[in-house]
Coordinates of C-alpha atoms and ligand atoms in Angstrom, one line a residue:
M2 CA -14.6 -5.8 -46.1
K3 CA -15.1 -8.5 -49.2
S4 CA -12.0 -10.1 -49.0
D5 CA -10.8 -10.3 -52.4
T6 CA -8.8 -13.7 -50.5
P7 CA -10.6 -16.4 -52.1
P8 CA -13.1 -18.0 -49.1
T9 CA -11.9 -21.8 -48.3
G10 CA -15.5 -21.8 -47.6
P11 CA -18.7 -23.3 -49.1
M12 CA -18.8 -22.1 -52.4
T13 CA -22.0 -22.4 -53.6
G14 CA -21.0 -21.6 -57.0
S15 CA -24.6 -23.2 -60.0
A16 CA -23.5 -26.6 -60.6
G17 CA -24.1 -27.9 -64.0
G18 CA -22.7 -25.9 -67.5
P19 CA -23.7 -25.8 -70.7
V20 CA -23.1 -29.5 -70.8
A21 CA -22.9 -33.1 -69.0
S22 CA -21.9 -36.1 -70.4
P23 CA -22.7 -39.7 -69.4
D24 CA -19.5 -41.7 -67.4
R25 CA -17.2 -42.6 -70.6
G26 CA -19.3 -45.0 -72.1
G27 CA -18.4 -43.5 -75.2
G28 CA -21.0 -44.4 -78.2
S29 CA -22.0 -41.1 -78.1
G30 CA -20.3 -39.2 -80.8
A31 CA -21.2 -36.3 -78.6
T32 CA -18.5 -33.7 -77.6
P33 CA -19.8 -31.7 -74.8
G34 CA -17.9 -28.9 -73.3
E35 CA -18.3 -25.6 -74.3
S36 CA -16.2 -24.7 -77.5
L37 CA -13.6 -21.9 -77.2
G38 CA -12.1 -22.1 -80.6
G39 CA -9.7 -25.1 -82.2
S40 CA -9.5 -27.8 -79.7
T41 CA -9.9 -26.0 -76.2
R42 CA -13.2 -27.4 -74.4
A43 CA -14.5 -25.2 -70.9
F44 CA -16.3 -26.5 -68.5
R45 CA -18.3 -25.9 -65.8
G46 CA -18.6 -26.6 -61.7
L47 CA -19.3 -26.5 -58.2
G48 CA -15.2 -24.4 -57.6
V49 CA -14.4 -26.0 -54.2
S50 CA -11.0 -25.1 -53.4
P51 CA -9.2 -21.8 -54.4
G52 CA -6.3 -22.7 -56.7
I53 CA -5.4 -22.6 -60.4
A54 CA -4.1 -25.8 -60.9
I55 CA -2.5 -26.5 -64.2
G56 CA -0.9 -29.6 -65.5
P57 CA -1.6 -33.2 -67.2
A58 CA -4.6 -34.8 -67.6
H59 CA -5.1 -38.2 -65.6
V60 CA -8.3 -39.5 -66.1
V61 CA -9.4 -41.4 -63.7
E62 CA -10.5 -45.5 -65.9
S63 CA -13.7 -46.4 -64.9
G64 CA -13.3 -49.8 -66.3
S65 CA -9.8 -50.7 -64.5
V66 CA -10.4 -53.2 -61.8
N67 CA -9.1 -56.3 -60.7
I68 CA -11.7 -59.7 -60.7
P69 CA -11.9 -61.9 -57.9
E70 CA -12.7 -65.6 -58.3
Y71 CA -13.8 -67.3 -55.6
P72 CA -16.6 -70.2 -55.2
I73 CA -19.9 -69.8 -53.1
A74 CA -21.1 -72.5 -50.3
A75 CA -24.8 -73.7 -50.5
D76 CA -25.9 -71.5 -48.1
A77 CA -24.2 -68.4 -48.8
V78 CA -26.3 -68.2 -52.4
E79 CA -29.2 -66.4 -51.8
A80 CA -26.4 -63.7 -49.8
E81 CA -24.7 -63.7 -53.4
V82 CA -27.6 -62.8 -55.5
A83 CA -28.2 -60.5 -52.4
R84 CA -25.2 -58.2 -52.9
F85 CA -25.5 -58.5 -56.4
N86 CA -29.2 -56.9 -56.7
E87 CA -27.2 -54.3 -53.8
A88 CA -24.6 -53.3 -56.8
A89 CA -27.5 -53.6 -59.8
T90 CA -29.8 -51.0 -57.7
K91 CA -26.1 -48.7 -57.0
A92 CA -25.8 -48.8 -60.9
R93 CA -29.5 -47.8 -61.4
R94 CA -28.4 -44.3 -58.7
Q95 CA -25.3 -43.7 -60.3
I96 CA -26.9 -44.1 -64.3
K97 CA -29.6 -42.0 -63.0
K98 CA -27.8 -39.1 -61.2
L99 CA -25.4 -39.5 -64.6
K100 CA -28.3 -38.8 -67.1
S101 CA -30.2 -35.6 -64.7
K102 CA -27.1 -34.0 -65.2
A103 CA -26.7 -34.4 -69.2
L104 CA -30.3 -32.8 -69.3
V105 CA -27.9 -29.5 -69.3
L106 CA -26.3 -30.4 -72.6
P107 CA -27.3 -28.8 -75.1
D108 CA -30.3 -31.1 -77.1
S109 CA -28.2 -33.3 -79.8
A110 CA -25.9 -33.8 -77.6
S111 CA -28.6 -33.8 -74.2
E112 CA -30.3 -36.2 -76.3
E113 CA -27.9 -38.6 -77.6
I114 CA -26.3 -38.9 -74.0
G115 CA -29.8 -39.3 -72.4
F116 CA -30.4 -43.0 -74.9
L117 CA -27.0 -44.4 -74.3
L118 CA -27.7 -43.4 -70.4
D119 CA -31.0 -45.0 -71.0
A120 CA -29.8 -48.3 -72.7
H121 CA -27.4 -48.9 -69.7
L122 CA -29.9 -48.1 -67.4
S123 CA -32.1 -51.0 -68.8
M124 CA -29.0 -53.3 -69.6
V125 CA -29.0 -53.1 -65.1
T126 CA -32.9 -53.8 -64.5
N127 CA -33.9 -56.7 -65.5
S128 CA -31.8 -57.7 -68.6
R129 CA -30.7 -60.8 -70.2
L130 CA -27.6 -59.6 -68.4
T131 CA -28.6 -59.5 -64.6
R132 CA -30.8 -62.1 -65.3
G133 CA -27.5 -64.5 -66.3
V134 CA -25.5 -62.9 -63.6
E135 CA -28.3 -64.4 -61.2
Q136 CA -28.4 -67.7 -62.6
R137 CA -24.8 -68.3 -62.8
I138 CA -24.1 -67.8 -59.1
K139 CA -26.9 -69.9 -58.8
Q140 CA -25.7 -72.9 -60.9
D141 CA -22.3 -72.3 -60.8
R142 CA -22.1 -71.4 -57.2
I143 CA -19.8 -68.4 -58.0
N144 CA -19.5 -64.4 -56.8
A145 CA -21.1 -62.2 -58.3
E146 CA -17.5 -60.6 -59.8
A147 CA -17.0 -63.6 -61.6
A148 CA -20.5 -64.2 -62.9
I149 CA -20.8 -61.1 -64.5
Q150 CA -17.9 -61.9 -66.5
A151 CA -18.4 -65.4 -67.2
E152 CA -22.0 -63.7 -68.4
I153 CA -21.0 -61.0 -70.6
A154 CA -18.6 -62.9 -72.4
A155 CA -22.0 -65.5 -73.5
I156 CA -23.1 -62.4 -74.6
A157 CA -20.3 -61.7 -76.8
A158 CA -19.6 -64.7 -78.5
T159 CA -24.2 -64.0 -79.4
F160 CA -23.5 -60.6 -81.0
A161 CA -20.4 -62.2 -82.4
G162 CA -22.2 -64.3 -84.0
M163 CA -24.0 -61.8 -85.6
D164 CA -22.3 -60.1 -88.0
D165 CA -24.5 -57.1 -86.6
A166 CA -22.4 -53.5 -86.5
Y167 CA -24.6 -51.7 -84.4
L168 CA -24.9 -55.2 -82.0
A169 CA -21.2 -55.4 -81.8
G170 CA -21.3 -51.3 -80.7
R171 CA -23.2 -52.9 -77.9
I172 CA -21.4 -55.2 -76.1
D173 CA -18.5 -51.9 -75.8
D174 CA -21.6 -50.2 -73.7
I175 CA -22.5 -53.9 -71.8
R176 CA -19.1 -54.1 -70.8
E177 CA -19.2 -50.4 -68.9
V178 CA -22.3 -51.9 -67.3
G179 CA -20.3 -54.4 -66.2
R180 CA -17.5 -52.6 -65.3
R181 CA -19.6 -50.3 -63.2
L182 CA -20.8 -53.6 -61.4
T183 CA -18.0 -54.5 -60.3
R184 CA -16.9 -51.4 -58.8
N185 CA -19.4 -51.3 -56.8
L186 CA -19.7 -55.0 -55.8
L187 CA -15.9 -54.8 -54.6
K188 CA -16.7 -51.0 -52.8
Q189 CA -13.5 -50.5 -54.8
E190 CA -12.1 -46.9 -53.3
Y191 CA -8.1 -47.5 -53.4
R192 CA -6.4 -45.6 -56.6
A193 CA -3.1 -45.1 -57.1
F194 CA -2.1 -42.3 -57.7
S195 CA 1.6 -42.3 -56.9
T196 CA 3.2 -42.6 -59.5
L197 CA 1.8 -39.8 -62.2
P198 CA 4.2 -36.9 -63.9
P199 CA 4.4 -33.9 -60.8
G200 CA 1.7 -31.9 -61.6
T201 CA -1.2 -34.5 -63.1
I202 CA -4.8 -33.2 -63.0
I203 CA -6.7 -35.9 -62.0
L204 CA -10.4 -36.2 -63.9
A205 CA -13.5 -38.5 -62.9
E206 CA -16.0 -39.3 -63.1
E207 CA -16.4 -39.3 -58.9
L208 CA -13.8 -39.5 -56.6
T209 CA -14.6 -40.8 -52.6
P210 CA -13.2 -39.6 -49.7
A211 CA -10.7 -42.4 -49.5
D212 CA -9.2 -41.8 -53.2
T213 CA -9.3 -37.5 -52.3
A214 CA -6.8 -38.6 -48.6
L215 CA -4.4 -40.9 -51.3
L216 CA -4.0 -37.2 -53.5
D217 CA 0.1 -36.3 -52.9
P218 CA -0.4 -32.4 -52.9
N219 CA 3.8 -32.9 -54.6
T220 CA 2.6 -35.3 -57.2
I221 CA -1.0 -34.5 -57.6
G222 CA -1.5 -30.3 -59.1
G223 CA -5.2 -30.7 -58.9
F224 CA -9.1 -32.5 -59.6
A225 CA -12.2 -32.3 -61.7
T226 CA -15.2 -34.9 -61.2
V227 CA -18.0 -34.8 -62.7
L228 CA -20.3 -35.4 -59.6
G229 CA -19.3 -34.7 -56.2
G230 CA -21.2 -31.8 -53.7
A231 CA -19.3 -28.5 -52.3
E232 CA -19.5 -29.9 -48.6
G233 CA -19.2 -33.7 -48.9
H234 CA -15.4 -35.2 -47.3
T235 CA -13.9 -35.0 -50.8
A236 CA -14.4 -30.6 -51.3
I237 CA -13.3 -30.6 -48.1
L238 CA -10.2 -32.8 -48.1
A239 CA -9.6 -30.7 -51.2
R240 CA -9.7 -27.4 -49.0
S241 CA -7.9 -29.2 -46.6
L242 CA -4.7 -30.4 -49.0
G243 CA -4.5 -27.1 -50.9
L244 CA -5.4 -28.4 -54.0
P245 CA -7.3 -26.8 -56.4
A246 CA -10.4 -28.6 -57.3
V247 CA -14.0 -28.3 -59.4
L248 CA -16.9 -31.1 -58.9
G249 CA -19.9 -31.4 -60.3
A250 CA -18.8 -31.1 -63.8
P251 CA -21.4 -31.8 -66.2
G252 CA -19.3 -33.1 -69.4
L253 CA -16.3 -33.2 -68.0
L254 CA -14.5 -36.5 -69.4
S255 CA -15.8 -37.2 -72.9
G256 CA -12.7 -37.6 -75.3
V257 CA -10.2 -35.8 -72.9
R258 CA -7.2 -38.1 -73.6
N259 CA -4.1 -38.5 -71.1
G260 CA -1.4 -35.7 -70.9
V261 CA -3.0 -33.0 -72.7
T262 CA -3.3 -30.1 -70.6
V263 CA -5.9 -28.9 -68.4
I264 CA -6.8 -25.6 -66.4
V265 CA -8.5 -25.8 -62.8
D266 CA -9.6 -22.7 -61.2
G267 CA -11.2 -23.8 -58.8
L268 CA -12.3 -20.5 -57.6
Q269 CA -14.9 -19.9 -61.0
G270 CA -15.3 -23.7 -61.8
R271 CA -14.2 -23.7 -64.6
V272 CA -11.5 -26.6 -65.9
L273 CA -9.8 -25.5 -69.5
V274 CA -9.0 -28.7 -71.2
D275 CA -6.1 -27.9 -73.7
P276 CA -6.1 -24.5 -73.8
P277 CA -4.5 -21.8 -76.2
A278 CA -1.1 -20.0 -75.1
E279 CA -2.8 -16.6 -74.5
V280 CA -5.1 -18.3 -71.6
L281 CA -2.1 -20.7 -70.6
A282 CA 0.0 -16.8 -69.9
D283 CA -2.8 -15.8 -68.3
Y284 CA -4.3 -18.3 -65.8
S285 CA -0.4 -18.8 -65.0
A286 CA 0.1 -15.0 -64.0
R287 CA -3.0 -15.3 -61.9
R288 CA -1.6 -18.8 -60.3
A289 CA 1.4 -16.5 -59.2
A290 CA -0.9 -14.0 -58.0
R291 CA -2.4 -15.4 -55.9
E292 CA 0.8 -17.4 -54.8
R293 CA 2.2 -14.1 -53.6
E294 CA -1.4 -13.3 -51.5
R295 CA -1.0 -16.4 -49.8
Q296 CA 2.8 -15.7 -48.7
G297 CA 1.8 -12.2 -47.8
L298 CA -0.5 -13.6 -45.6
K299 CA 1.5 -16.0 -44.1
S300 CA 3.4 -12.9 -42.1
L301 CA 0.4 -12.9 -39.7
R302 CA 1.7 -16.3 -38.3
K303 CA 3.0 -15.0 -35.4
L304 CA 0.2 -12.1 -34.9
P305 CA -2.6 -12.5 -32.3
A306 CA -6.2 -13.2 -33.3
I307 CA -7.5 -9.9 -31.7
T308 CA -10.4 -7.9 -32.8
R309 CA -9.6 -4.3 -33.2
D310 CA -11.2 -3.6 -29.5
G311 CA -9.3 -6.1 -28.4
T312 CA -11.3 -9.4 -28.0
A313 CA -8.7 -12.6 -28.8
V314 CA -9.9 -15.5 -30.7
T315 CA -8.6 -19.3 -30.9
L316 CA -8.0 -20.1 -34.0
M317 CA -7.4 -24.0 -34.0
A318 CA -6.9 -26.3 -36.9
N319 CA -9.2 -28.9 -38.6
L320 CA -7.5 -32.5 -39.5
E321 CA -8.1 -34.8 -42.4
L322 CA -4.7 -36.3 -42.1
P323 CA -1.7 -36.5 -40.3
R324 CA 0.2 -35.0 -42.5
D325 CA -2.2 -32.1 -42.5
L326 CA 0.2 -31.2 -38.7
E327 CA 2.4 -29.3 -40.2
H328 CA 0.8 -26.8 -42.8
A329 CA -1.8 -26.1 -38.9
L330 CA 1.4 -25.4 -37.2
E331 CA 2.8 -23.7 -40.2
H332 CA -0.1 -21.2 -40.6
G333 CA -0.4 -20.6 -37.0
A334 CA -3.0 -23.1 -35.6
Q335 CA -3.4 -22.9 -31.3
G336 CA -4.4 -26.1 -31.9
I337 CA -6.2 -29.1 -33.3
G338 CA -10.7 -28.3 -33.3
L339 CA -11.2 -31.5 -35.1
L340 CA -9.2 -33.9 -35.4
R341 CA -11.3 -36.5 -38.1
T342 CA -10.1 -39.7 -37.0
E343 CA -11.6 -41.3 -39.9
F344 CA -8.3 -41.0 -42.3
M345 CA -7.3 -44.1 -39.7
F346 CA -10.0 -45.8 -41.2
M347 CA -9.5 -45.5 -44.3
N348 CA -7.9 -47.6 -47.6
R349 CA -7.2 -50.5 -45.5
D350 CA -8.9 -53.8 -45.6
H351 CA -8.2 -54.7 -41.2
L352 CA -9.1 -51.9 -38.1
P353 CA -6.2 -50.3 -36.3
D354 CA -5.8 -51.5 -33.2
E355 CA -5.4 -49.6 -29.7
D356 CA -1.3 -49.3 -30.5
E357 CA -1.5 -48.1 -33.6
Q358 CA -3.7 -45.4 -32.9
Y359 CA -2.3 -44.7 -29.4
A360 CA 1.0 -44.4 -31.8
E361 CA -0.9 -41.8 -34.6
L362 CA -3.0 -39.6 -31.8
R363 CA 0.7 -39.7 -29.6
T364 CA 2.2 -38.0 -33.0
M365 CA 0.0 -35.2 -33.6
V366 CA 0.4 -34.3 -29.6
E367 CA 3.4 -34.2 -29.0
G368 CA 3.5 -33.0 -32.8
M369 CA 1.4 -29.8 -31.5
G370 CA 3.5 -28.7 -28.3
G371 CA 1.1 -28.3 -25.8
R372 CA -1.5 -27.1 -27.9
T373 CA -4.3 -29.0 -27.4
V374 CA -5.6 -31.6 -29.5
T375 CA -9.2 -32.6 -30.2
A376 CA -10.1 -35.6 -31.2
R377 CA -13.3 -36.7 -32.6
T378 CA -14.3 -40.4 -32.3
M379 CA -15.1 -41.8 -35.5
D380 CA -17.6 -40.5 -38.5
L381 CA -17.8 -43.4 -40.3
G382 CA -20.7 -44.0 -41.7
G383 CA -22.5 -42.0 -44.3
E384 CA -20.3 -40.5 -46.9
K385 CA -17.2 -42.2 -45.2
L386 CA -18.5 -45.8 -45.5
A387 CA -14.7 -47.7 -45.0
G388 CA -15.1 -50.6 -46.8
W389 CA -15.1 -53.4 -43.8
M390 CA -18.2 -51.5 -42.5
A391 CA -19.8 -51.6 -46.0
G392 CA -19.4 -55.7 -45.8
R393 CA -20.7 -55.4 -42.5
Y394 CA -23.7 -53.7 -42.6
G395 CA -24.6 -53.4 -46.6
E396 CA -25.7 -50.6 -48.2
P397 CA -27.6 -48.1 -46.2
A398 CA -31.1 -46.7 -47.5
N399 CA -30.5 -43.4 -46.3
P400 CA -26.5 -42.8 -45.2
A401 CA -26.1 -39.9 -43.3
L402 CA -29.2 -40.8 -41.5
G403 CA -28.6 -44.1 -40.9
L404 CA -25.7 -46.3 -38.6
R405 CA -22.9 -43.3 -38.8
A406 CA -20.4 -42.1 -35.8
I407 CA -21.6 -42.3 -32.0
R408 CA -23.9 -44.4 -33.2
L409 CA -21.6 -46.9 -34.3
G410 CA -19.5 -46.4 -32.1
L411 CA -22.7 -47.2 -29.4
R412 CA -23.6 -50.1 -31.0
E413 CA -19.8 -51.7 -31.5
P414 CA -18.7 -50.9 -28.7
K415 CA -15.6 -52.8 -29.1
L416 CA -14.3 -49.9 -31.9
L417 CA -15.2 -47.1 -29.4
E418 CA -13.9 -48.8 -26.1
T419 CA -10.3 -49.6 -28.7
Q420 CA -10.0 -46.0 -29.6
L421 CA -11.5 -44.8 -26.4
A422 CA -8.4 -46.4 -24.6
A423 CA -6.2 -44.9 -27.8
M424 CA -7.3 -41.5 -26.7
L425 CA -6.8 -41.8 -22.9
R426 CA -3.3 -42.6 -23.4
A427 CA -2.1 -40.0 -26.5
G428 CA -3.7 -37.9 -23.6
A429 CA -1.3 -38.6 -21.5
H430 CA 1.7 -36.8 -23.3
G431 CA 0.2 -33.8 -23.5
P432 CA -3.4 -31.7 -24.1
L433 CA -6.4 -34.1 -25.3
R434 CA -10.6 -33.6 -25.4
I435 CA -12.2 -35.6 -27.1
L436 CA -14.6 -35.4 -29.1
L437 CA -18.5 -37.2 -30.0
P438 CA -19.8 -36.5 -33.2
M439 CA -23.3 -37.3 -34.3
I440 CA -24.7 -37.2 -30.5
G441 CA -28.3 -36.8 -30.7
S442 CA -29.1 -37.0 -27.0
V443 CA -28.0 -36.0 -23.8
A444 CA -28.4 -40.7 -22.8
E445 CA -25.7 -41.2 -25.9
V446 CA -23.3 -38.5 -23.6
Q447 CA -23.4 -40.3 -20.3
K448 CA -23.5 -43.8 -22.0
V449 CA -19.8 -42.9 -23.8
R450 CA -19.1 -41.3 -20.5
E451 CA -19.4 -44.7 -19.0
V452 CA -17.5 -47.0 -21.1
M453 CA -15.0 -43.9 -21.1
G454 CA -15.0 -45.0 -17.3
Q455 CA -14.4 -48.2 -17.7
V456 CA -11.8 -48.4 -20.2
A457 CA -9.8 -45.8 -18.0
R458 CA -10.3 -48.2 -14.7
R459 CA -8.9 -50.6 -17.1
L460 CA -6.1 -49.2 -18.2
R461 CA -5.1 -48.3 -14.9
R462 CA -5.5 -51.4 -13.2
R463 CA -2.8 -52.4 -16.1
G464 CA -0.3 -49.7 -15.0
V465 CA -1.1 -47.8 -18.3
A466 CA -0.5 -44.4 -18.1
I467 CA -3.4 -41.8 -18.8
A468 CA -4.2 -38.4 -19.1
D469 CA -5.0 -37.9 -15.0
P470 CA -7.4 -36.4 -15.1
L471 CA -9.1 -37.0 -17.7
P472 CA -10.1 -36.0 -20.5
P473 CA -13.2 -32.9 -21.5
V474 CA -15.8 -34.3 -23.6
G475 CA -16.8 -32.8 -25.6
V476 CA -20.3 -32.7 -27.8
M477 CA -20.4 -31.9 -31.8
V478 CA -23.7 -30.5 -32.4
E479 CA -24.4 -31.1 -36.0
V480 CA -28.0 -32.6 -36.0
P481 CA -31.3 -30.1 -35.1
G482 CA -33.0 -32.6 -32.5
A483 CA -29.0 -31.7 -30.7
A484 CA -29.2 -27.9 -31.0
L485 CA -32.5 -28.1 -30.0
S486 CA -31.6 -30.1 -27.4
A487 CA -28.6 -27.8 -26.3
D488 CA -29.2 -26.3 -22.4
A489 CA -29.7 -29.9 -21.1
L490 CA -26.6 -31.2 -23.6
A491 CA -24.5 -28.2 -22.4
Y492 CA -24.3 -29.7 -18.8
A493 CA -24.0 -33.3 -20.0
A494 CA -20.6 -32.4 -22.3
D495 CA -17.1 -30.3 -21.4
F496 CA -17.3 -28.2 -24.5
F497 CA -19.7 -27.4 -27.6
A498 CA -18.0 -28.1 -31.2
I499 CA -21.2 -26.6 -34.0
G500 CA -20.8 -28.4 -36.8
T501 CA -22.0 -26.2 -39.6
N502 CA -21.7 -28.9 -42.6
D503 CA -23.8 -31.6 -41.1
L504 CA -26.6 -28.9 -39.0
T505 CA -27.4 -27.2 -42.5
Q506 CA -28.6 -30.5 -44.6
Y507 CA -30.1 -32.1 -41.8
T508 CA -31.7 -29.0 -40.5
L509 CA -33.0 -28.2 -44.6
A510 CA -32.1 -31.6 -45.8
I511 CA -29.8 -30.3 -48.5
D512 CA -27.1 -33.3 -49.2
R513 CA -24.6 -31.9 -48.7
A514 CA -22.5 -33.7 -51.4
D515 CA -25.2 -33.6 -53.3
E516 CA -24.3 -31.5 -57.0
Q517 CA -27.8 -31.3 -57.8
V518 CA -28.7 -29.5 -54.8
A519 CA -25.7 -27.7 -54.3
T520 CA -27.2 -24.1 -54.8
L521 CA -29.7 -25.0 -51.8
Y522 CA -27.3 -26.1 -49.4
D523 CA -27.5 -22.3 -47.1
P524 CA -26.0 -21.6 -44.5
L525 CA -27.2 -18.2 -44.1
H526 CA -30.9 -19.9 -43.8
P527 CA -32.7 -18.4 -41.0
A528 CA -33.7 -21.7 -40.0
V529 CA -29.8 -22.9 -38.9
L530 CA -28.7 -19.6 -38.0
R531 CA -31.2 -19.5 -35.2
L532 CA -30.2 -23.0 -34.0
I533 CA -26.1 -21.9 -34.3
Q534 CA -27.7 -18.8 -32.0
F535 CA -29.3 -21.6 -29.4
T536 CA -26.5 -23.4 -29.5
I537 CA -23.8 -21.0 -27.8
E538 CA -26.3 -19.1 -25.7
A539 CA -26.6 -22.6 -24.1
A540 CA -22.4 -23.2 -24.0
L541 CA -22.5 -18.9 -23.0
R542 CA -25.3 -19.6 -20.2
A543 CA -23.7 -23.3 -18.9
R544 CA -20.2 -21.4 -19.0
I545 CA -18.7 -24.3 -20.8
T546 CA -17.1 -23.4 -23.9
V547 CA -18.5 -23.2 -28.0
S548 CA -16.5 -23.8 -30.9
V549 CA -17.6 -23.6 -34.8
C550 CA -15.1 -26.2 -36.9
G551 CA -17.8 -26.4 -39.8
E552 CA -17.0 -25.3 -43.4
I553 CA -18.4 -21.3 -42.5
A554 CA -15.6 -21.4 -39.8
G555 CA -12.4 -21.5 -42.5
D556 CA -14.3 -18.4 -44.5
P557 CA -13.7 -14.6 -43.9
R558 CA -17.1 -14.0 -44.6
Y559 CA -18.8 -15.2 -42.2
S560 CA -16.3 -14.6 -39.1
A561 CA -17.9 -11.5 -37.8
L562 CA -21.4 -12.9 -37.9
L563 CA -19.9 -16.2 -35.7
L564 CA -18.1 -13.8 -33.3
G565 CA -21.3 -11.5 -33.2
L566 CA -22.8 -14.4 -31.8
G567 CA -21.3 -15.2 -28.9
V568 CA -18.4 -17.7 -30.8
R569 CA -14.8 -16.9 -29.7
E570 CA -13.4 -20.6 -30.7
L571 CA -12.8 -21.6 -34.9
S572 CA -11.7 -24.1 -35.9
M573 CA -11.2 -24.5 -39.9
A574 CA -8.8 -25.9 -42.4
P575 CA -4.9 -24.6 -41.4
L576 CA -4.0 -23.1 -45.1
A577 CA -7.4 -21.1 -44.2
V578 CA -6.2 -19.6 -40.6
P579 CA -4.4 -16.3 -42.2
A580 CA -7.8 -15.4 -43.8
V581 CA -9.7 -15.8 -41.4
K582 CA -6.8 -13.7 -39.0
K583 CA -6.5 -11.3 -41.2
R584 CA -10.2 -10.3 -40.7
I585 CA -10.9 -10.6 -37.5
R586 CA -7.5 -7.7 -37.2
A587 CA -9.8 -5.5 -38.6
M588 CA -13.2 -6.1 -36.8
D589 CA -15.1 -4.0 -34.3
L590 CA -16.4 -6.7 -32.5
M591 CA -19.3 -4.1 -30.7
E592 CA -20.2 -3.4 -34.4
A593 CA -20.2 -6.9 -35.3
S594 CA -22.7 -7.7 -32.9
R595 CA -24.4 -5.6 -33.6
R596 CA -24.7 -6.6 -36.7
A597 CA -25.7 -10.0 -35.6
R598 CA -28.3 -8.9 -33.9
V599 CA -30.1 -7.0 -37.0
I600 CA -29.6 -10.3 -39.2
M601 CA -31.1 -12.7 -36.5
D602 CA -33.6 -10.3 -37.1
Q603 CA -34.2 -11.4 -40.8
S604 CA -36.4 -14.2 -42.2
D605 CA -35.1 -13.7 -45.8
S606 CA -31.5 -15.7 -46.7
G607 CA -30.7 -13.4 -49.6
R608 CA -31.3 -10.5 -47.3
I609 CA -29.2 -11.2 -44.4
A610 CA -26.2 -12.4 -47.0
T611 CA -26.4 -8.4 -48.4
L612 CA -26.0 -7.1 -44.4
L613 CA -23.6 -9.5 -43.8
D614 CA -21.3 -8.7 -47.5
D615 CA -22.3 -4.8 -46.8
F616 CA -20.8 -5.3 -43.1
N617 CA -17.9 -7.0 -45.0
A618 CA -17.2 -4.5 -47.0
T619 CA -17.2 -1.8 -44.8
I620 CA -15.1 -3.0 -41.9
Ligands
LIG726 C1 -20.0 -30.7 -39.2 O1 -20.4 -31.7 -40.2 O2 -19.8 -29.6 -39.6 C2 -18.3 -31.2 -39.2 C3 -17.2 -29.8 -38.8 O3 -18.5 -32.5 -39.2 P1 -17.9 -33.2 -40.7 O4 -17.8 -32.0 -41.7 O5 -16.4 -34.4 -40.3 O6 -19.3 -34.0 -40.6
LIG727 MG1 -20.1 -33.4 -39.8

């Protein structure tokens, strides 16, 4: 079966269409975007969340930042200069990334935008601006944001005195660069989208996972951005919210007005700005057909996920945000296979305490009415860097390889203890499992178990009700080293959850959130499949449950392969459950196992894809 239901999992369309642009710097006069006649323009990117959204554009102004001003103590000056330099380094990285996207533009636009970005780059590289800011921090003892403001005002005053139209134009660029630096300093993630008219399409240079978590599907119709890859958490959140989204679409922001009608085609990876009436009518009809299909799939809600030859599969939901709970139940999820607790840490400047975390978790456990909830300890760090963490540890050179997930929990025991206490207490209200992210060794699991034992004893001494017996402790297998140690880990863990998003990223050395390498991100690479197979076999030998909770679990294309390899539990975005269930109910597991064996003998991922797609087309 080749599902005509759009997959909700990875969609590695090619990033970079005919156009690219810098940020909204202005000054280039180029109008990127494929012209479709009249004022209509089309952009291509990665379709990361299927569906069609049609609505008025809201262009996220990269410049809207509130600037704090405060004095700096003499002994804090050095740290403040370092903070500024960090922001400048980040700005250089961002501008270079935008510049590489501009390469796919038609020649003239590419050249013009390239010049503009070169100018921006030189403004954040040992320039009058950067030197001036450093000097003001040191001499005036003011914070970096205030120093940027003061220096830009001084440069503008000099330019104004020169009476030169070219230089007058450059001050806009300097202001743009100043806003970028300030945003980087403030690590600004929060953007208020709550006051927009219903159906609004957000267009932005980039949306962080924290920004995306604030999008309310009752208000927002969909979104598109210049930067971002198909497997980053922004994409995952889009799928979980059911919001059509296109990421990595070069040129998107140039010349788009707020309020103009935009179509986001999250399956094909297309964005159409100001489409003519006939195109609008065509997309409206497609949107209605898709909605009918979705409603049709919902009728499977009460039917079991059972193969044609009688094997039952457990379909669980991945939850990003509390509001996903309703979707999980509505779409027939049999439990929560992955609760990403990071939502409790996003868009706030203080940590949630034990009671707050307990209240959130208890709501989930009770809301699932006796179905298992798998709560993962916080996977902060990497691209999910909450504001407080950035302040504490600075900007890591390689965030995905740095202090994240369980490593952070073991480094900051209070954080882990608080979360484990909340989980143990929530476990008194219904079945709960605890899942540990980014585990690399048996020693880490043992250490967490030790901490959990201490926390449990403390709570019992205080007479607080907790799960009895203590909850099962599972390991996310998402680091190649963990997969290769699966034999040993299977005896330290009560269950496995294979995180194919990170496992693919780390095995292939492909940043899952980077649109530049999105076409190389391939969960069907034989190396990834071998690690998955090795993990499953280790779990089966040790007789522990093994699930897959990466994005491929929610894409019917992969169901036959995963089941054929021995998985009987899948966890996915709630909206993906019906389509995967449909695939499983049509599948002959004996045949799937045979095909999986053939696939595991292959060395080429293209051949593997063909074998899998052929099989899907026949059964
Ligand atoms: C994974 O890595 O596959 C996973 C499920 O975890 P996350 O996407 O939250 O990193
Ligand atoms: Mg992961």
